[in-house]
CSV table of C-alpha atoms in Angstrom, one decimal:
chain,number,residue,atom,x,y,z
C,209,MET,CA,-47.3,57.9,101.5
C,210,LYS,CA,-51.5,55.9,102.3
C,211,ILE,CA,-51.5,52.8,101.3
C,212,ALA,CA,-54.3,51.2,98.2
C,213,GLN,CA,-56.1,48.6,99.8
C,214,PHE,CA,-57.6,45.6,98.5
C,215,SER,CA,-60.9,43.8,98.8
C,216,ARG,CA,-60.7,41.4,101.4
C,217,ILE,CA,-60.5,38.4,98.1
C,218,GLY,CA,-58.4,40.5,96.5
C,219,PHE,CA,-56.6,40.4,99.2
C,220,ILE,CA,-56.2,36.6,100.1
C,221,MET,CA,-56.0,35.7,96.3
C,222,ALA,CA,-53.1,38.3,96.0
C,223,ALA,CA,-51.7,35.8,98.9
C,224,ALA,CA,-52.2,33.2,98.3
C,225,GLY,CA,-51.2,34.7,94.9
C,226,SER,CA,-47.7,35.5,96.9
C,227,ALA,CA,-47.6,32.0,98.4
C,228,VAL,CA,-48.5,29.6,95.4
C,229,GLY,CA,-44.9,30.1,92.9
C,230,LEU,CA,-42.7,27.4,90.8
C,231,GLY,CA,-42.4,26.3,94.6
C,232,ASN,CA,-45.4,24.3,94.4
C,233,ILE,CA,-45.6,22.8,90.9
C,234,TRP,CA,-41.6,22.2,90.5
C,235,LYS,CA,-40.5,21.5,94.1
C,236,PHE,CA,-42.6,20.1,96.4
C,237,PRO,CA,-43.6,17.5,93.6
C,238,TYR,CA,-39.8,16.4,92.9
C,239,MET,CA,-39.0,17.6,96.7
C,240,THR,CA,-41.1,14.5,97.4
C,241,GLY,CA,-40.2,11.8,94.7
C,242,GLU,CA,-36.1,12.2,96.3
C,243,TYR,CA,-37.4,12.0,99.4
C,244,GLY,CA,-39.4,9.4,99.5
C,245,GLY,CA,-43.4,10.4,99.4
C,246,GLY,CA,-45.8,10.4,102.5
C,247,ALA,CA,-42.9,10.4,104.8
C,248,PHE,CA,-41.5,14.4,103.4
C,249,VAL,CA,-45.3,15.1,103.1
C,250,LEU,CA,-47.0,14.4,106.7
C,251,VAL,CA,-43.6,15.8,108.2
C,252,TYR,CA,-44.7,18.4,105.7
C,253,LEU,CA,-47.4,19.5,106.8
C,254,ILE,CA,-46.9,19.0,110.1
C,255,THR,CA,-44.2,22.7,109.7
C,256,ILE,CA,-47.0,23.9,107.4
C,257,VAL,CA,-49.1,24.4,110.7
C,258,PHE,CA,-47.0,25.2,113.4
C,259,VAL,CA,-44.1,26.6,111.1
C,260,GLY,CA,-45.3,28.1,108.2
C,261,PHE,CA,-49.2,29.2,109.7
C,262,SER,CA,-46.8,30.4,113.1
C,263,VAL,CA,-45.0,32.4,111.0
C,264,MET,CA,-47.7,34.5,108.1
C,265,VAL,CA,-50.7,35.3,111.5
C,266,ALA,CA,-46.4,37.3,113.2
C,267,GLU,CA,-46.2,39.6,109.4
C,268,MET,CA,-49.6,39.2,108.6
C,269,LEU,CA,-49.8,41.0,112.0
C,270,ILE,CA,-47.1,43.8,111.1
C,271,GLY,CA,-47.7,44.3,108.0
C,272,SER,CA,-51.2,45.0,109.2
C,273,LEU,CA,-50.8,46.4,112.4
C,274,GLY,CA,-47.6,49.1,111.3
C,275,ARG,CA,-49.6,49.9,107.6
C,276,ARG,CA,-46.4,51.3,105.8
C,277,ASP,CA,-43.9,49.3,103.8
C,278,THR,CA,-42.1,46.8,105.5
C,279,VAL,CA,-38.5,48.8,107.1
C,280,GLY,CA,-41.9,51.4,108.2
C,281,SER,CA,-43.5,48.9,109.6
C,282,PHE,CA,-41.0,47.8,111.7
C,283,GLU,CA,-39.5,51.0,113.0
C,284,ARG,CA,-44.0,52.4,113.4
C,285,LEU,CA,-44.1,48.9,116.1
C,286,ALA,CA,-40.5,49.2,117.5
C,287,PRO,CA,-41.1,50.6,120.9
C,288,PRO,CA,-39.4,53.7,121.2
C,289,ASN,CA,-35.6,52.3,122.1
C,290,GLN,CA,-35.1,49.7,119.5
C,291,LYS,CA,-35.8,51.4,116.8
C,292,GLY,CA,-32.7,49.7,115.5
C,293,TRP,CA,-35.7,47.1,115.1
C,294,LYS,CA,-36.5,49.0,112.0
C,295,TYR,CA,-33.3,46.4,110.1
C,296,ALA,CA,-35.0,44.2,109.8
C,297,GLY,CA,-38.1,46.0,107.2
C,298,PHE,CA,-35.0,45.7,104.7
C,299,MET,CA,-36.2,41.5,104.7
C,300,GLY,CA,-38.7,43.4,102.3
C,301,PHE,CA,-34.8,43.3,99.7
C,302,ASN,CA,-35.1,40.1,99.5
C,303,GLY,CA,-38.2,39.9,97.2
C,304,LEU,CA,-36.2,41.6,94.8
C,305,ILE,CA,-32.7,39.3,94.3
C,306,ILE,CA,-34.9,36.0,94.1
C,307,MET,CA,-36.6,38.0,91.3
C,308,THR,CA,-33.1,38.1,89.7
C,309,PHE,CA,-33.6,33.7,89.0
C,310,TYR,CA,-36.8,34.0,89.1
C,311,SER,CA,-37.2,35.5,86.4
C,312,VAL,CA,-35.0,32.8,84.8
C,313,VAL,CA,-37.3,30.6,85.6
C,314,ILE,CA,-40.4,32.4,84.3
C,315,GLY,CA,-38.5,33.1,81.4
C,316,TRP,CA,-37.4,29.0,80.7
C,317,ILE,CA,-41.8,28.5,81.9
C,318,PHE,CA,-42.7,30.6,79.1
C,319,TYR,CA,-39.7,29.7,76.1
C,320,TYR,CA,-41.3,25.5,76.6
C,321,LEU,CA,-44.2,26.8,76.2
C,322,PHE,CA,-43.6,27.8,72.7
C,323,LYS,CA,-41.6,24.8,72.5
C,324,PHE,CA,-43.8,22.6,73.3
C,325,SER,CA,-46.6,23.9,71.0
C,326,ILE,CA,-44.8,22.5,68.4
C,327,SER,CA,-43.5,19.4,69.8
C,328,LEU,CA,-42.8,17.6,72.4
C,329,PRO,CA,-39.5,15.3,73.1
C,330,ASN,CA,-39.6,12.3,72.3
C,331,SER,CA,-36.9,10.2,74.4
C,332,THR,CA,-35.5,11.5,77.8
C,333,ASP,CA,-31.6,11.9,75.5
C,334,GLU,CA,-34.0,14.0,73.2
C,335,ALA,CA,-35.6,16.2,76.7
C,336,LYS,CA,-32.2,16.4,78.3
C,337,ALA,CA,-30.5,17.4,75.6
C,338,THR,CA,-33.1,20.4,74.8
C,339,PHE,CA,-32.8,21.9,78.3
C,340,ASN,CA,-28.8,22.0,79.1
C,341,ASN,CA,-28.4,23.2,75.8
C,342,LEU,CA,-30.8,25.9,76.5
C,343,VAL,CA,-29.3,26.6,80.0
C,344,ALA,CA,-25.5,26.6,78.1
C,345,ASN,CA,-25.4,28.2,74.8
C,346,GLU,CA,-29.0,29.7,74.0
C,347,ALA,CA,-27.8,33.6,75.8
C,348,ALA,CA,-29.9,35.0,73.3
C,349,VAL,CA,-33.3,33.0,73.3
C,350,GLN,CA,-33.3,33.2,77.9
C,351,ILE,CA,-32.9,36.7,77.4
C,352,PHE,CA,-35.9,37.1,75.3
C,353,TRP,CA,-38.3,35.5,77.0
C,354,HIS,CA,-36.4,36.6,81.0
C,355,THR,CA,-37.0,40.1,78.9
C,356,VAL,CA,-40.3,38.9,78.4
C,357,ALA,CA,-41.5,37.3,81.7
C,358,THR,CA,-39.7,42.5,83.0
C,359,ILE,CA,-42.0,43.7,80.8
C,360,ILE,CA,-45.5,41.8,82.7
C,361,VAL,CA,-44.9,41.8,86.1
C,362,THR,CA,-43.1,45.2,86.4
C,363,TYR,CA,-46.5,46.1,84.3
C,364,ILE,CA,-48.2,44.6,86.2
C,365,VAL,CA,-47.2,45.5,89.2
C,366,TYR,CA,-47.2,49.5,87.9
C,367,ARG,CA,-50.7,48.9,87.6
C,368,GLY,CA,-50.9,49.5,91.0
C,369,ILE,CA,-52.3,47.4,94.7
C,370,LYS,CA,-56.5,47.9,92.9
C,371,ARG,CA,-55.8,47.8,89.4
C,372,GLY,CA,-52.6,45.7,88.7
C,373,ILE,CA,-51.6,43.4,91.8
C,374,GLU,CA,-55.0,42.2,92.8
C,375,LYS,CA,-56.9,41.8,89.2
C,376,ILE,CA,-53.7,40.5,88.1
C,377,ASN,CA,-54.4,37.6,91.0
C,378,LEU,CA,-58.5,37.2,90.7
C,379,ILE,CA,-58.1,36.5,87.1
C,380,LEU,CA,-54.5,33.6,87.2
C,381,MET,CA,-55.7,32.3,90.8
C,382,PRO,CA,-59.0,31.3,90.0
C,383,ALA,CA,-57.5,29.8,87.1
C,384,LEU,CA,-55.0,28.2,87.7
C,385,MET,CA,-57.2,26.3,89.5
C,386,ALA,CA,-60.2,25.1,87.5
C,387,ILE,CA,-56.2,24.1,85.3
C,388,LEU,CA,-54.7,22.2,88.2
C,389,PHE,CA,-58.0,20.8,89.1
C,390,GLY,CA,-59.3,19.6,85.8
C,391,MET,CA,-56.0,18.2,85.3
C,392,LEU,CA,-56.9,15.2,88.8
C,393,PHE,CA,-60.2,14.9,87.8
C,394,TYR,CA,-58.2,13.3,84.1
C,395,ALA,CA,-56.0,12.1,86.1
C,396,PHE,CA,-58.2,10.4,88.9
C,397,THR,CA,-59.7,8.2,85.8
C,398,LEU,CA,-56.1,7.0,85.0
C,399,GLU,CA,-54.8,4.1,86.5
C,400,GLY,CA,-51.3,5.3,87.4
C,401,PHE,CA,-53.4,7.9,90.3
C,402,GLY,CA,-54.0,5.0,92.7
C,403,LYS,CA,-50.1,4.8,92.8
C,404,ALA,CA,-50.1,8.6,93.6
C,405,PHE,CA,-52.3,8.4,96.2
C,406,ALA,CA,-50.6,6.3,97.3
C,407,PHE,CA,-46.7,7.5,97.6
C,408,MET,CA,-48.2,10.6,98.6
C,409,PHE,CA,-50.0,9.5,101.3
C,410,GLU,CA,-49.2,6.4,102.2
C,411,PRO,CA,-45.8,7.1,105.6
C,412,ASP,CA,-43.1,4.8,104.2
C,413,TRP,CA,-40.6,6.2,107.8
C,414,SER,CA,-37.2,3.8,106.4
C,415,LYS,CA,-37.0,6.1,103.8
C,416,LEU,CA,-37.5,9.1,106.0
C,417,ASN,CA,-33.9,10.8,107.4
C,418,SER,CA,-32.6,13.5,108.8
C,419,GLU,CA,-32.1,15.5,105.5
C,420,ALA,CA,-36.1,14.8,104.2
C,421,ILE,CA,-36.5,16.6,107.4
C,422,VAL,CA,-34.9,19.4,107.0
C,423,ARG,CA,-36.3,20.1,103.4
C,424,ALA,CA,-39.7,19.3,104.6
C,425,VAL,CA,-39.1,22.0,107.1
C,426,GLY,CA,-37.8,24.2,104.1
C,427,HIS,CA,-39.9,24.0,101.8
C,428,SER,CA,-43.4,24.2,104.4
C,429,PHE,CA,-42.0,27.7,104.9
C,430,PHE,CA,-40.9,29.0,101.6
C,431,THR,CA,-43.8,28.3,99.9
C,432,LEU,CA,-46.0,30.5,101.8
C,433,SER,CA,-43.4,33.2,100.6
C,434,LEU,CA,-42.6,34.1,104.4
C,435,GLY,CA,-39.5,36.3,104.7
C,436,MET,CA,-39.3,39.4,102.4
C,437,GLY,CA,-42.0,41.4,103.7
C,438,ALA,CA,-44.9,40.6,101.0
C,439,ILE,CA,-46.9,39.1,103.1
C,440,MET,CA,-46.3,42.2,105.4
C,441,THR,CA,-46.5,45.1,102.5
C,442,TYR,CA,-50.3,43.6,100.7
C,443,ALA,CA,-51.2,43.0,104.8
C,444,ALA,CA,-50.7,46.7,105.6
C,445,SER,CA,-53.5,47.4,102.7
C,446,LEU,CA,-55.6,43.8,103.6
C,447,PRO,CA,-58.8,46.2,104.3
C,448,LYS,CA,-59.0,47.1,108.7
C,449,ASN,CA,-61.7,44.3,111.2
C,450,SER,CA,-60.4,41.5,108.2
C,451,SER,CA,-59.9,37.8,110.4
C,452,ILE,CA,-55.7,38.2,110.0
C,453,THR,CA,-55.5,34.4,111.7
C,454,GLN,CA,-58.8,33.9,108.8
C,455,THR,CA,-57.4,34.4,105.8
C,456,ALA,CA,-53.4,33.0,106.9
C,457,LEU,CA,-55.7,29.8,107.9
C,458,ILE,CA,-57.9,31.1,103.9
C,459,VAL,CA,-54.2,31.3,102.4
C,460,THR,CA,-51.6,28.8,103.8
C,461,PHE,CA,-55.1,26.4,103.0
C,462,MET,CA,-55.1,26.8,99.9
C,463,ASP,CA,-51.1,26.8,99.0
C,464,THR,CA,-50.9,23.4,100.7
C,465,LEU,CA,-54.4,21.7,98.8
C,466,ILE,CA,-52.1,23.5,95.2
C,467,ALA,CA,-48.8,22.2,96.1
C,468,LEU,CA,-50.6,18.6,97.3
C,469,VAL,CA,-52.6,18.5,93.6
C,470,ALA,CA,-49.5,19.4,91.7
C,471,GLY,CA,-48.2,16.3,92.7
C,472,LEU,CA,-50.9,13.6,92.6
C,473,VAL,CA,-51.3,15.3,89.4
C,474,ILE,CA,-47.3,14.7,88.0
C,475,TYR,CA,-47.0,11.7,89.7
C,476,THR,CA,-50.4,9.6,88.8
C,477,PHE,CA,-48.9,11.3,84.7
C,478,LEU,CA,-45.2,9.0,85.6
C,479,PHE,CA,-47.0,5.8,87.0
C,480,GLN,CA,-48.7,5.8,84.8
C,481,GLU,CA,-46.1,5.0,82.5
C,482,GLY,CA,-44.2,3.2,85.0
C,483,ALA,CA,-42.1,5.8,84.7
C,484,PRO,CA,-39.7,6.3,88.4
C,485,PRO,CA,-40.6,9.1,90.9
C,486,ALA,CA,-36.8,10.4,92.6
C,487,GLN,CA,-36.4,12.8,89.0
C,488,GLY,CA,-34.9,16.1,91.0
C,489,PRO,CA,-34.8,18.5,89.7
C,490,GLY,CA,-36.0,18.3,85.7
C,491,LEU,CA,-39.0,16.8,86.6
C,492,VAL,CA,-40.6,19.7,84.6
C,493,PHE,CA,-38.5,20.6,82.6
C,494,ILE,CA,-37.4,17.2,81.5
C,495,SER,CA,-39.8,13.7,83.1
C,496,LEU,CA,-42.9,15.4,82.6
C,497,PRO,CA,-42.8,16.2,79.0
C,498,THR,CA,-41.4,13.2,78.3
C,499,VAL,CA,-43.3,11.3,80.0
C,500,LEU,CA,-46.7,12.7,78.3
C,501,SER,CA,-45.4,13.3,74.9
C,502,SER,CA,-46.8,9.0,74.7
C,503,PHE,CA,-49.7,9.9,75.8
C,504,GLY,CA,-50.5,11.3,72.0
C,505,GLN,CA,-52.6,15.0,71.1
C,506,ILE,CA,-54.0,14.5,75.1
C,507,GLY,CA,-50.8,14.4,75.7
C,508,THR,CA,-49.1,17.7,74.4
C,509,PHE,CA,-52.8,19.1,75.3
C,510,LEU,CA,-51.5,18.4,78.8
C,511,VAL,CA,-48.1,20.0,78.7
C,512,LEU,CA,-49.1,23.0,78.0
C,513,ILE,CA,-52.3,23.9,80.3
C,514,PHE,CA,-49.4,23.6,82.7
C,515,PHE,CA,-46.9,25.3,81.7
C,516,LEU,CA,-49.4,27.8,81.2
C,517,ALA,CA,-50.2,26.6,85.4
C,518,LEU,CA,-47.1,27.1,85.9
C,519,SER,CA,-46.2,30.4,84.4
C,520,PHE,CA,-49.5,32.3,86.3
C,521,ALA,CA,-48.1,30.8,89.7
C,522,GLY,CA,-44.7,32.0,88.9
C,523,LEU,CA,-46.3,35.5,87.4
C,524,THR,CA,-48.7,36.0,91.2
C,525,SER,CA,-45.4,35.5,93.1
C,526,ALA,CA,-42.4,37.5,91.0
C,527,VAL,CA,-45.7,40.6,91.9
C,528,SER,CA,-45.4,39.6,95.0
C,529,LEU,CA,-41.4,40.0,95.0
C,530,VAL,CA,-40.9,43.1,93.6
C,531,GLU,CA,-44.1,45.4,95.2
C,532,PRO,CA,-41.8,45.1,98.5
C,533,VAL,CA,-38.9,47.2,97.6
C,534,VAL,CA,-41.5,49.8,95.0
C,535,GLN,CA,-43.5,50.3,97.8
C,536,TYR,CA,-40.0,51.1,100.2
C,537,ILE,CA,-39.2,54.1,96.7
C,538,ILE,CA,-42.4,55.6,96.9
C,539,ASP,CA,-42.2,55.7,100.7
C,540,ARG,CA,-38.9,56.9,101.3
C,541,PHE,CA,-38.8,58.6,98.1
C,542,ASP,CA,-41.4,60.0,97.9
C,543,THR,CA,-41.6,59.2,94.6
C,544,THR,CA,-44.5,58.5,91.3
C,545,ARG,CA,-45.2,54.2,90.9
C,546,LEU,CA,-43.5,54.7,87.3
C,547,LYS,CA,-39.8,55.2,89.2
C,548,ALA,CA,-40.5,52.8,91.6
C,549,VAL,CA,-40.9,50.7,89.4
C,550,THR,CA,-38.3,51.3,86.6
C,551,ILE,CA,-35.6,51.6,89.2
C,552,ALA,CA,-36.4,47.6,91.4
C,553,GLY,CA,-37.3,46.1,87.4
C,554,THR,CA,-34.1,47.6,86.2
C,555,ALA,CA,-32.1,46.0,89.8
C,556,TYR,CA,-33.4,43.3,89.2
C,557,TYR,CA,-33.5,42.7,85.1
C,558,LEU,CA,-29.6,43.7,85.2
C,559,ILE,CA,-28.7,40.7,88.3
C,560,GLY,CA,-31.3,38.7,86.1
C,561,VAL,CA,-29.1,38.9,83.4
C,562,GLY,CA,-25.9,38.5,84.4
C,563,ALA,CA,-27.1,35.1,86.2
C,564,LEU,CA,-28.6,33.6,83.3
C,565,LEU,CA,-24.6,33.5,82.0
C,566,SER,CA,-23.3,32.6,84.8
C,567,TYR,CA,-24.7,28.9,83.4
C,568,THR,CA,-23.4,29.1,79.2
C,569,LYS,CA,-20.6,28.0,77.9
C,570,ALA,CA,-19.5,31.5,76.8
C,571,TRP,CA,-19.9,33.6,80.1
C,572,GLY,CA,-20.1,31.1,83.0
C,573,GLU,CA,-16.4,31.7,83.9
C,574,LEU,CA,-16.7,35.5,83.4
C,575,PHE,CA,-20.0,35.5,85.7
C,576,SER,CA,-18.9,33.6,88.6
C,577,ILE,CA,-17.2,33.5,91.8
C,578,GLY,CA,-14.9,31.7,93.1
C,579,GLY,CA,-15.5,29.2,89.9
C,580,LYS,CA,-19.6,28.9,91.1
C,581,PRO,CA,-22.4,30.4,89.0
C,582,LEU,CA,-23.9,34.3,90.3
C,583,PHE,CA,-27.3,32.5,89.4
C,584,ASP,CA,-26.5,28.8,92.4
C,585,ILE,CA,-25.0,32.0,94.7
C,586,LEU,CA,-27.8,34.2,94.3
C,587,GLU,CA,-30.2,30.9,94.9
C,588,TYR,CA,-28.0,30.0,98.0
C,589,THR,CA,-28.0,32.9,99.5
C,590,THR,CA,-31.7,33.4,99.7
C,591,ASP,CA,-32.3,30.4,100.6
C,592,SER,CA,-29.9,29.4,103.1
C,593,ILE,CA,-28.9,32.8,105.1
C,594,LEU,CA,-32.0,35.3,103.8
C,595,LEU,CA,-35.0,34.3,103.4
C,596,PRO,CA,-34.6,31.9,107.2
C,597,LEU,CA,-33.3,35.0,108.9
C,598,GLY,CA,-35.6,37.0,107.7
C,599,GLY,CA,-38.6,35.1,109.1
C,600,LEU,CA,-36.1,34.4,112.3
C,601,LEU,CA,-36.9,38.5,113.2
C,602,MET,CA,-40.1,38.2,112.1
C,603,ALA,CA,-40.5,35.5,115.3
C,604,ILE,CA,-38.0,37.3,118.2
C,605,PHE,CA,-40.3,40.4,116.7
C,606,VAL,CA,-44.0,39.4,117.6
C,607,GLY,CA,-43.2,36.9,120.3
C,608,TYR,CA,-41.0,39.4,122.7
C,609,ILE,CA,-39.8,42.5,121.1
C,610,LEU,CA,-43.6,43.1,120.0
C,611,GLN,CA,-45.6,44.4,122.9
C,612,LYS,CA,-47.8,41.2,124.9
C,613,GLU,CA,-50.8,43.4,125.4
C,614,ARG,CA,-50.8,44.5,121.5
C,615,VAL,CA,-50.9,41.3,120.5
C,616,LYS,CA,-53.0,40.0,122.4
C,617,ALA,CA,-55.5,42.8,121.8
C,618,ALA,CA,-55.4,42.0,118.2
C,619,LEU,CA,-55.5,38.1,117.7
C,620,GLU,CA,-57.0,36.6,120.8
C,621,HIS,CA,-60.9,38.0,120.1
C,622,GLU,CA,-60.1,35.3,116.8
C,623,MET,CA,-58.4,32.8,117.5
C,624,GLY,CA,-59.6,32.3,121.4
C,625,ALA,CA,-57.4,32.1,124.3
C,626,LYS,CA,-57.2,28.7,124.5
C,627,TYR,CA,-55.1,28.2,120.2
C,628,PHE,CA,-54.0,31.9,120.7
C,629,ALA,CA,-52.2,30.1,123.7
C,630,ILE,CA,-50.7,28.1,121.3
C,631,TRP,CA,-49.6,30.3,118.7
C,632,ARG,CA,-47.9,32.5,121.1
C,633,PHE,CA,-46.0,29.6,121.7
C,634,SER,CA,-45.2,28.9,119.2
C,635,ILE,CA,-44.1,31.9,117.5
C,636,ARG,CA,-41.7,32.5,120.6
C,637,TYR,CA,-39.9,29.2,121.1
C,638,VAL,CA,-40.8,26.5,117.9
C,639,ALA,CA,-40.8,29.0,115.4
C,640,PRO,CA,-38.0,30.5,116.2
C,641,VAL,CA,-35.5,26.9,117.6
C,642,ALA,CA,-36.7,25.8,113.6
C,643,LEU,CA,-35.3,28.6,111.9
C,644,ILE,CA,-31.5,29.0,113.4
C,645,PHE,CA,-32.1,24.8,112.9
C,646,MET,CA,-32.8,24.5,110.5
C,647,MET,CA,-30.4,27.9,107.9
C,648,LEU,CA,-27.6,26.7,110.4
C,649,ASN,CA,-28.1,22.8,109.2
C,650,LEU,CA,-28.8,24.5,104.9
C,651,MET,CA,-25.4,26.4,104.7
C,652,GLY,CA,-23.2,23.3,106.6
C,653,VAL,CA,-22.7,25.0,109.8
C,654,LEU,CA,-24.4,22.1,111.6
C,655,LYS,CA,-25.1,18.3,110.0
C,656,ILE,CA,-27.0,15.2,111.2
């Protein structure tokens, strides 16, 4: 079945929307705080260039040349005697596994948008109690917001490439950037901005340890939505004669810029009130609202638009997590988009209910395996195994399996001979070694 095509700007916004997610606005700032600021940021930026960007070009290339779903693209491009590579295309299901818990987190964000429109917490203890009560005791509330998130995401995907995915990204991505840059402008007027800038961009090498390096490498890869077939599926709809390299550069730049802006905004607010930077995963849900409550009415406004931006980032990424499986079902079973979306949406929704129940006091034991909540198992499996494995398979396929002449013909005129040689070295040697090392480290097989 022929895949509909994005406009060029539509593809850039959709790919950027896929890359820009909760990892940029929630995960990157709290990881920067945990691992000492500037040194972590510098390692992150270096690995974005040599690992993230290299693999993004490779993923776009497979999608652009294959012009099918993820399995079909590998199947079409693999040499006649190596058709087993089509199974690498099942990385497209990684996104659906991520959606089982990602949708729950989007539901939390919707809940907080509603709650914070009424009042902000007055203390960290109050904020912690609110979050812990939601996760441990409010199963029905979580299911409601998880349902709302699922309905919105599946409806957008049902509308298709042009009327759904492209249209929503053309609205939400500019809105997201306007909100974040508006908050950055306000942050620039505060005394805490100078401290935030120094914290993020003046490296303190004494705080950089081996764990921080591994996490920086990992996040530089995950933040670009690589290893799950989303960028590949979108690239199958990339207008012909579009520059893969230029498009990948724009998307990588937008993704990185938004992460840095989000970090500057959050740390300005924290330092303005003398709060410590190392807040952990509760930074956005607990620490930030508490700090901003002291700002008065402007604080309430800032919290609301920040969570609005967070919801936009979550939705644009969520859509890209579902689309690869939907496209696979359409292509493989020659079915309608409505049926494909219903199957994919129902699957991740039901598992997501189990994931959120695994954190509750009443149902936690039933939805745990070996004493570990289903939510944590799903998150660990994707972060530590499936995503780096997907990226590794793409790097090997483009670096060693796909005919060099075909890769060269597609990319060398865009990059120039010198930069093509650097990229090819990176995709053949640097990216695979980094991904293998990262995967073994996250799995606990190799520790440094």
